[in-house]
Coordinates of C-alpha atoms in Angstrom, one line a residue:
X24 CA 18.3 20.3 -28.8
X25 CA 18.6 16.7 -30.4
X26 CA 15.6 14.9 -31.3
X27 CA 13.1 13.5 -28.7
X28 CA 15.9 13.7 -25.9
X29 CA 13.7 15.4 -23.2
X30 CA 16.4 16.1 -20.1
X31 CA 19.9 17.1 -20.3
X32 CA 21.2 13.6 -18.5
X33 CA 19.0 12.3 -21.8
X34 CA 21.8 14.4 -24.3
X35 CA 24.4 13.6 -22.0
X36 CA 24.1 10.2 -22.3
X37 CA 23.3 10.3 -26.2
X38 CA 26.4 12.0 -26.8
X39 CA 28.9 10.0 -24.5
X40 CA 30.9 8.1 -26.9
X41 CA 31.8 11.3 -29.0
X42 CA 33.1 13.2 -25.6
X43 CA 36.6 13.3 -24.9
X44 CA 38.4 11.8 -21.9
X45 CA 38.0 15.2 -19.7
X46 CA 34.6 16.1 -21.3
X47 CA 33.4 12.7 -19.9
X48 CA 35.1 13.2 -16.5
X49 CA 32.8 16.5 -16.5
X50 CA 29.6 14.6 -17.6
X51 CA 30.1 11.8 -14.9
X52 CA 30.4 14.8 -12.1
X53 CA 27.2 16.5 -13.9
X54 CA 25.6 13.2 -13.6
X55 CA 26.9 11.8 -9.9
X56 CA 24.3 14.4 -8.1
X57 CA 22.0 15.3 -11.0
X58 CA 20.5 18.0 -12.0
X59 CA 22.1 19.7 -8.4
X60 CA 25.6 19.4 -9.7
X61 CA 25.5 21.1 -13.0
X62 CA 23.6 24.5 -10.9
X63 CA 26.8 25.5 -9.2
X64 CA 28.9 28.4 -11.1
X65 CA 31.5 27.6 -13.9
X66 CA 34.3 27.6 -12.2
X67 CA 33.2 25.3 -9.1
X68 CA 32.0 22.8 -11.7
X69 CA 35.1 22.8 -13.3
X70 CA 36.9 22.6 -9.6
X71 CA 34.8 19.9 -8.4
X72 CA 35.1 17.7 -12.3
X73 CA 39.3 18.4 -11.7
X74 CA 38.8 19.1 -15.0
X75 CA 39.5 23.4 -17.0
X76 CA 36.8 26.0 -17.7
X77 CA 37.1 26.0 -21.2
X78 CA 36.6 22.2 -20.9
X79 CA 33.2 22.9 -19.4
X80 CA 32.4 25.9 -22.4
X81 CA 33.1 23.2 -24.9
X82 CA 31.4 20.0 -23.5
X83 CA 28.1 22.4 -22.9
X84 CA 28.3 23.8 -26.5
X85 CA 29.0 20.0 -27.8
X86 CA 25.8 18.9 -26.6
X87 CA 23.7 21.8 -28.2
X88 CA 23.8 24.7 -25.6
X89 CA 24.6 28.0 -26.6
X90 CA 26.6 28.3 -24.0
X91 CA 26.9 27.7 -19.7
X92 CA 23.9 30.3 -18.9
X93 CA 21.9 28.0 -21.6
X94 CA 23.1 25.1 -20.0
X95 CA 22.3 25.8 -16.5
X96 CA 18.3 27.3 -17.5
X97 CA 17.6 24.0 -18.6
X98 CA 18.8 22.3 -15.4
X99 CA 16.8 24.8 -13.6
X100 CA 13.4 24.2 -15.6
X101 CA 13.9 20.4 -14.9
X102 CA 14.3 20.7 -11.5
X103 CA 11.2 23.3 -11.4
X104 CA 9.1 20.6 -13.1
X105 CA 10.3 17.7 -10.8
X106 CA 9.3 19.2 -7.6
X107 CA 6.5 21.0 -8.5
X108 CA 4.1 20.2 -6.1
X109 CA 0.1 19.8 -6.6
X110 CA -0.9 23.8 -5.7
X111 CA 1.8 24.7 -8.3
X112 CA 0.8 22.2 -10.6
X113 CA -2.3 23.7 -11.0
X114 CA -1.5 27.5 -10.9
X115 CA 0.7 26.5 -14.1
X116 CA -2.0 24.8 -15.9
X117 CA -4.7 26.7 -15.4
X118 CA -2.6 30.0 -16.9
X119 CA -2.8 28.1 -19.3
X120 CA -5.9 26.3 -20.2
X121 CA -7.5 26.3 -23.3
X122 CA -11.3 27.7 -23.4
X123 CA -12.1 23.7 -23.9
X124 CA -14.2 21.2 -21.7
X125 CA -11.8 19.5 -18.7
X126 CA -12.7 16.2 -20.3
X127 CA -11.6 17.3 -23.9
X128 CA -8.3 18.9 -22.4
X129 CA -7.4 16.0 -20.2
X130 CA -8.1 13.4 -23.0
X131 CA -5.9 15.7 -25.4
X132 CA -2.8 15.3 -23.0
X133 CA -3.6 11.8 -22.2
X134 CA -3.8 10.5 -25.9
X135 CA -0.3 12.4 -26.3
X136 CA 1.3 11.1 -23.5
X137 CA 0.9 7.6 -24.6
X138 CA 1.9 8.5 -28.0
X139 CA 4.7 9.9 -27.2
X140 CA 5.8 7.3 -24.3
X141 CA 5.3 4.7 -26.5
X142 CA 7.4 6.1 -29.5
X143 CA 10.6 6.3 -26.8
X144 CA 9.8 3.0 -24.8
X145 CA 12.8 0.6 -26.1
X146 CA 10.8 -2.9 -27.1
X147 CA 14.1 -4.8 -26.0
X148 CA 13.7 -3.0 -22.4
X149 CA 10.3 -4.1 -22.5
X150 CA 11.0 -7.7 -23.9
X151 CA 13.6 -7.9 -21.0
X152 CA 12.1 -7.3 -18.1
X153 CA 9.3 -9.6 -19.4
X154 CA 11.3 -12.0 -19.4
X155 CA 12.9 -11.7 -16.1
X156 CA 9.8 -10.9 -14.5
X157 CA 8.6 -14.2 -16.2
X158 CA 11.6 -16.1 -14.6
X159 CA 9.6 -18.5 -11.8
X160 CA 13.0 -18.8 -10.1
X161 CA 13.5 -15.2 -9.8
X162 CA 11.8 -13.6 -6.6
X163 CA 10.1 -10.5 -7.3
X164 CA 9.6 -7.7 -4.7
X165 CA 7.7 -4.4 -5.6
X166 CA 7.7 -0.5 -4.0
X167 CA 5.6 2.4 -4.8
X168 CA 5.9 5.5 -3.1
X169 CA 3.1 8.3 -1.4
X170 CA 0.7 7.8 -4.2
X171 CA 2.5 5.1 -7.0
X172 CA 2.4 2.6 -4.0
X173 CA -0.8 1.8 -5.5
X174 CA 0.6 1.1 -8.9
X175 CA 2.8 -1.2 -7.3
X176 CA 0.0 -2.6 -5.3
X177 CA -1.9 -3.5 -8.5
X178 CA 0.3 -4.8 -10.3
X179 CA 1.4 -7.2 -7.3
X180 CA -2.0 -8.2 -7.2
X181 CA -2.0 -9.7 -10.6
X182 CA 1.8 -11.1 -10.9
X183 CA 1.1 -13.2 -7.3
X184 CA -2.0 -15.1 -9.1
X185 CA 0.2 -15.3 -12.6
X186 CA 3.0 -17.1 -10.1
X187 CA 4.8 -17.4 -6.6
X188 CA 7.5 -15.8 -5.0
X189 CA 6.0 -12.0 -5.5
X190 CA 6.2 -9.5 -2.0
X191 CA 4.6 -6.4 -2.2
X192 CA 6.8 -4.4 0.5
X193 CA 5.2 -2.2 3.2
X194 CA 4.8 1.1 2.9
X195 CA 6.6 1.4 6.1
X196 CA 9.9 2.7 5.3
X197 CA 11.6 1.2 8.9
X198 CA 10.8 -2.4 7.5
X199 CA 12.5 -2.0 4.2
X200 CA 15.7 -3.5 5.3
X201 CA 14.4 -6.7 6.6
X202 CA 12.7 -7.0 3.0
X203 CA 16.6 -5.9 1.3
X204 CA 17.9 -8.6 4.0
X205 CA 15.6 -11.2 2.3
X206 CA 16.9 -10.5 -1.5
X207 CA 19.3 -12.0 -3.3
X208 CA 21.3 -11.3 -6.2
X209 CA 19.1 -11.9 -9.5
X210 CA 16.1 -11.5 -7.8
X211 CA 14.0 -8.4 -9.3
X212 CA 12.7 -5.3 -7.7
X213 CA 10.2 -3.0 -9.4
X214 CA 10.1 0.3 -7.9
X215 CA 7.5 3.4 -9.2
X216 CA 9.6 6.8 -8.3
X217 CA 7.8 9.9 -10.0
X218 CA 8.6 13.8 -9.5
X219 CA 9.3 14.5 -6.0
X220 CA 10.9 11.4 -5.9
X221 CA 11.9 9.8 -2.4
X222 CA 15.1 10.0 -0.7
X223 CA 13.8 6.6 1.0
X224 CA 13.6 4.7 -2.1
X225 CA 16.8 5.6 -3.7
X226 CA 18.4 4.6 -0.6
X227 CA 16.6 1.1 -1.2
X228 CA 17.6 1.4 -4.8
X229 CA 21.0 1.8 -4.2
X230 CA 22.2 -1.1 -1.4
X231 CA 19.7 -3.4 -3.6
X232 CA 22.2 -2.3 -6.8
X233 CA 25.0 -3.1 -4.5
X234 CA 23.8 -6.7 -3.7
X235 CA 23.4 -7.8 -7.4
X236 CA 19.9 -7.0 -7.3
X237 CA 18.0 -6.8 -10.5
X238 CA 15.7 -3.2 -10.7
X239 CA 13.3 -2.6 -13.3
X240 CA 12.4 1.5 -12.6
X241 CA 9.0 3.1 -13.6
X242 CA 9.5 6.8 -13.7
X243 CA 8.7 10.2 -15.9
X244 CA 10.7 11.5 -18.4
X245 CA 13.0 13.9 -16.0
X246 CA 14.5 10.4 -14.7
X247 CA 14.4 9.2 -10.7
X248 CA 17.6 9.3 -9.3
X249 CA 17.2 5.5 -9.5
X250 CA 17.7 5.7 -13.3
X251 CA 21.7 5.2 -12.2
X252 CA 21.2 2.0 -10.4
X253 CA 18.3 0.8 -12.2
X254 CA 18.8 -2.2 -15.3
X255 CA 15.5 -1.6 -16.7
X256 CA 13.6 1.8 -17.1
X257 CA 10.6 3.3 -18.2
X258 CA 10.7 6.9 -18.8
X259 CA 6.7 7.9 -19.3
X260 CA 5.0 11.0 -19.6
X261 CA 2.7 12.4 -17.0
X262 CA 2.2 15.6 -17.6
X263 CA -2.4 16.4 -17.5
X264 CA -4.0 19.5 -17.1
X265 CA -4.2 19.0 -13.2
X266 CA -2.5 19.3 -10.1
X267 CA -1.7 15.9 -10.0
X268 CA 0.2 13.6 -12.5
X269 CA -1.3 11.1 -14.8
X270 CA -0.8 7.9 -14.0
X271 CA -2.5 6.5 -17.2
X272 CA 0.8 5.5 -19.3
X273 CA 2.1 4.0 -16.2
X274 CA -0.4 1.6 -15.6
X275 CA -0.7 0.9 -19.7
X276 CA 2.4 -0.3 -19.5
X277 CA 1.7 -2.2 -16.3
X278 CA -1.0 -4.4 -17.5
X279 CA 1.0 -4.9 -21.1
X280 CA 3.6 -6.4 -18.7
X281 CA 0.5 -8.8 -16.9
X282 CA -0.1 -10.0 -20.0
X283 CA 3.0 -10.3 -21.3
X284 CA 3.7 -12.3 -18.3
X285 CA 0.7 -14.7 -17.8
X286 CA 1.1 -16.0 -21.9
X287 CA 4.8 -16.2 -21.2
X288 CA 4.0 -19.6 -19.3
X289 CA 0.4 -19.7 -20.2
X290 CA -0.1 -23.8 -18.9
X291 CA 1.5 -23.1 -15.6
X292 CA -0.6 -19.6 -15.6
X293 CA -3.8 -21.2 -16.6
X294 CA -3.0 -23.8 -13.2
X295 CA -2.2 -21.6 -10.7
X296 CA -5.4 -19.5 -12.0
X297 CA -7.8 -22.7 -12.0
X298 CA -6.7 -23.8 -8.6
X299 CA -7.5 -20.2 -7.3
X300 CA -10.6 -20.4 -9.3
X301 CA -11.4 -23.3 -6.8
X302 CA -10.1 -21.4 -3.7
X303 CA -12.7 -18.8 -4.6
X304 CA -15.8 -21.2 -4.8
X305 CA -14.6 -22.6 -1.3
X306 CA -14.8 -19.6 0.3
X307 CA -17.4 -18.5 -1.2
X308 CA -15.5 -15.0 -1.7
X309 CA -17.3 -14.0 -4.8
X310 CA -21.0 -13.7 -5.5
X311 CA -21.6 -16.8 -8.0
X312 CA -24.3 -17.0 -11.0
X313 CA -27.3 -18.6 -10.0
X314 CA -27.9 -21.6 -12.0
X315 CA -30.0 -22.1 -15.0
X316 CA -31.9 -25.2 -13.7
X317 CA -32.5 -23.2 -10.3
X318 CA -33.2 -19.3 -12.3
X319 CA -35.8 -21.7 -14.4
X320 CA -37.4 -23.1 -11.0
X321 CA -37.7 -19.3 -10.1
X322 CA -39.5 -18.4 -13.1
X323 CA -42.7 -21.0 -13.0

């Protein structure tokens, strides 16, 4: 396999520019319904590419398969791994735990998840959708899913006292329209879409693509389906010694993002964040210090 390309769409897309004209017919069918369309047999693939057999025989061997049978095994691992659910999450880890303290084993995969999410997160990606998300002009709207709606909650949290114009959208999938009804083209939508990704959000992914939308994509390393319509993505690992996925990298690179945001226009930040500092005291919201003069009072 080549270097740290972890799914097949990742070689595919490594090795475009060296494919020939059919070869890259066939790799635009493989990746129109990925992973699904590359599980048929041989000869439908080649059928529904309008492209020969041996054109499929090459392309596969081209891209480091030994041959289609090779091929289609790593398809079917990927899709095993991206709709494995909890029970079987667990089943396959604890085969294969090592004799080592949970805590040990879980801060083992952790520390190599954000090594190895770090090594293959592009700095220009990164720099990019700072910058857009830094863009005051540019509405931002945000979507998690079952369990990464949180994500997207926290991370609204902080952007809407960095600056204005920042909807978190309901986790009510019959209301996403009117929120798609409200964006225009060059505003930004950042979606979180891990394994057992939902039909739902590509939906939204897709018409928002289709009305000029700008979508910055938080996802694993098998890719959401939203990778295709997506400018800006983040491809982490979340693989932990658990039933559930890790959501550790994700939110690293979330609050790397905050930052990079709030010194990105640090004078208007610093503003907003002293006039909320002032909405807080009003209300009384937060529990406040006592005073020195009044803790000294106390004391005699």
């Amino acid at each position: 396999m080549t270097g740290n390309l972890k799914t097949v769409s990742d070689i595919i897309g490594a090795s475009y520019d060296t494919l020939t004209r059919a070869e890259r017919q066939l790799a635009e069918t493989l990746l129109d319904n990925y992973p699904v369309s590359g599980l048929v047999s041989i000869t439908a693939l080649a059928e529904n590419a309008h492209v020969s057999t041996p054109t499929v025989v090459r392309m596969v061997q081209k891209l480091g398969f030994s041959g289609f049978p090779d091929f289609q095994s790593r398809l079917h691992q990927e899709l095993e791994e991206t709709i494995s659910n909890p029970i079987s999450k667990h089943d396959r880890w604890a085969t294969n735990a090592p004799g080592t303290h949970i805590l040990n084993r879980f801060a083992d995969a952790v520390v190599a998840n954000m090594r190895d999410s770090l090594s293959n997160i592009s700095i220009p990606d990164f720099d990019r959708a700072a910058a857009e998300l830094s863009n005051r002009k540019k509405p931002v709207y945000l979507a998690g899913g079952r369990i990464t709606h949180a994500l997207a909650d926290y991370f609204f949290t902080h952007l809407q006292v960095i600056r204005s114009g920042v909807t978190l959208i309901s986790t009510n999938r019959s209301t996403w329209p009117q929120y798609v009804l409200n964006m225009r083209p060059g505003n930004i939508l950042v979606l979180f879409d891990i394994r057992r990704y939902e039909q739902e959000m590509e939906t939204m992914a897709k018409i928002a693509a289709e009305r000029g939308i700008f979508i910055i994509l938080f996802t694993d390393t098998w890719g959401s389906p939203i990778v295709k319509h997506a400018k800006v993505v983040f491809r982490l690992n979340i693989e932990v010694p658990s039933a559930w996925d890790s959501s550790v990298m994700t939110l690293l690179l979330v609050e790397a993002l905050i930052e990079a945001v709030q010194s990105a226009n640090w004078d208007s930040t610093r503003e907003r964040m002293s006039d909320l500092e002032e909405l807080f005291d009003t209300t009384s919201l937060f529990r406040r210090p006592l005073r020195r003069e009044k803790r000294g009072k106390q004391q005699t």
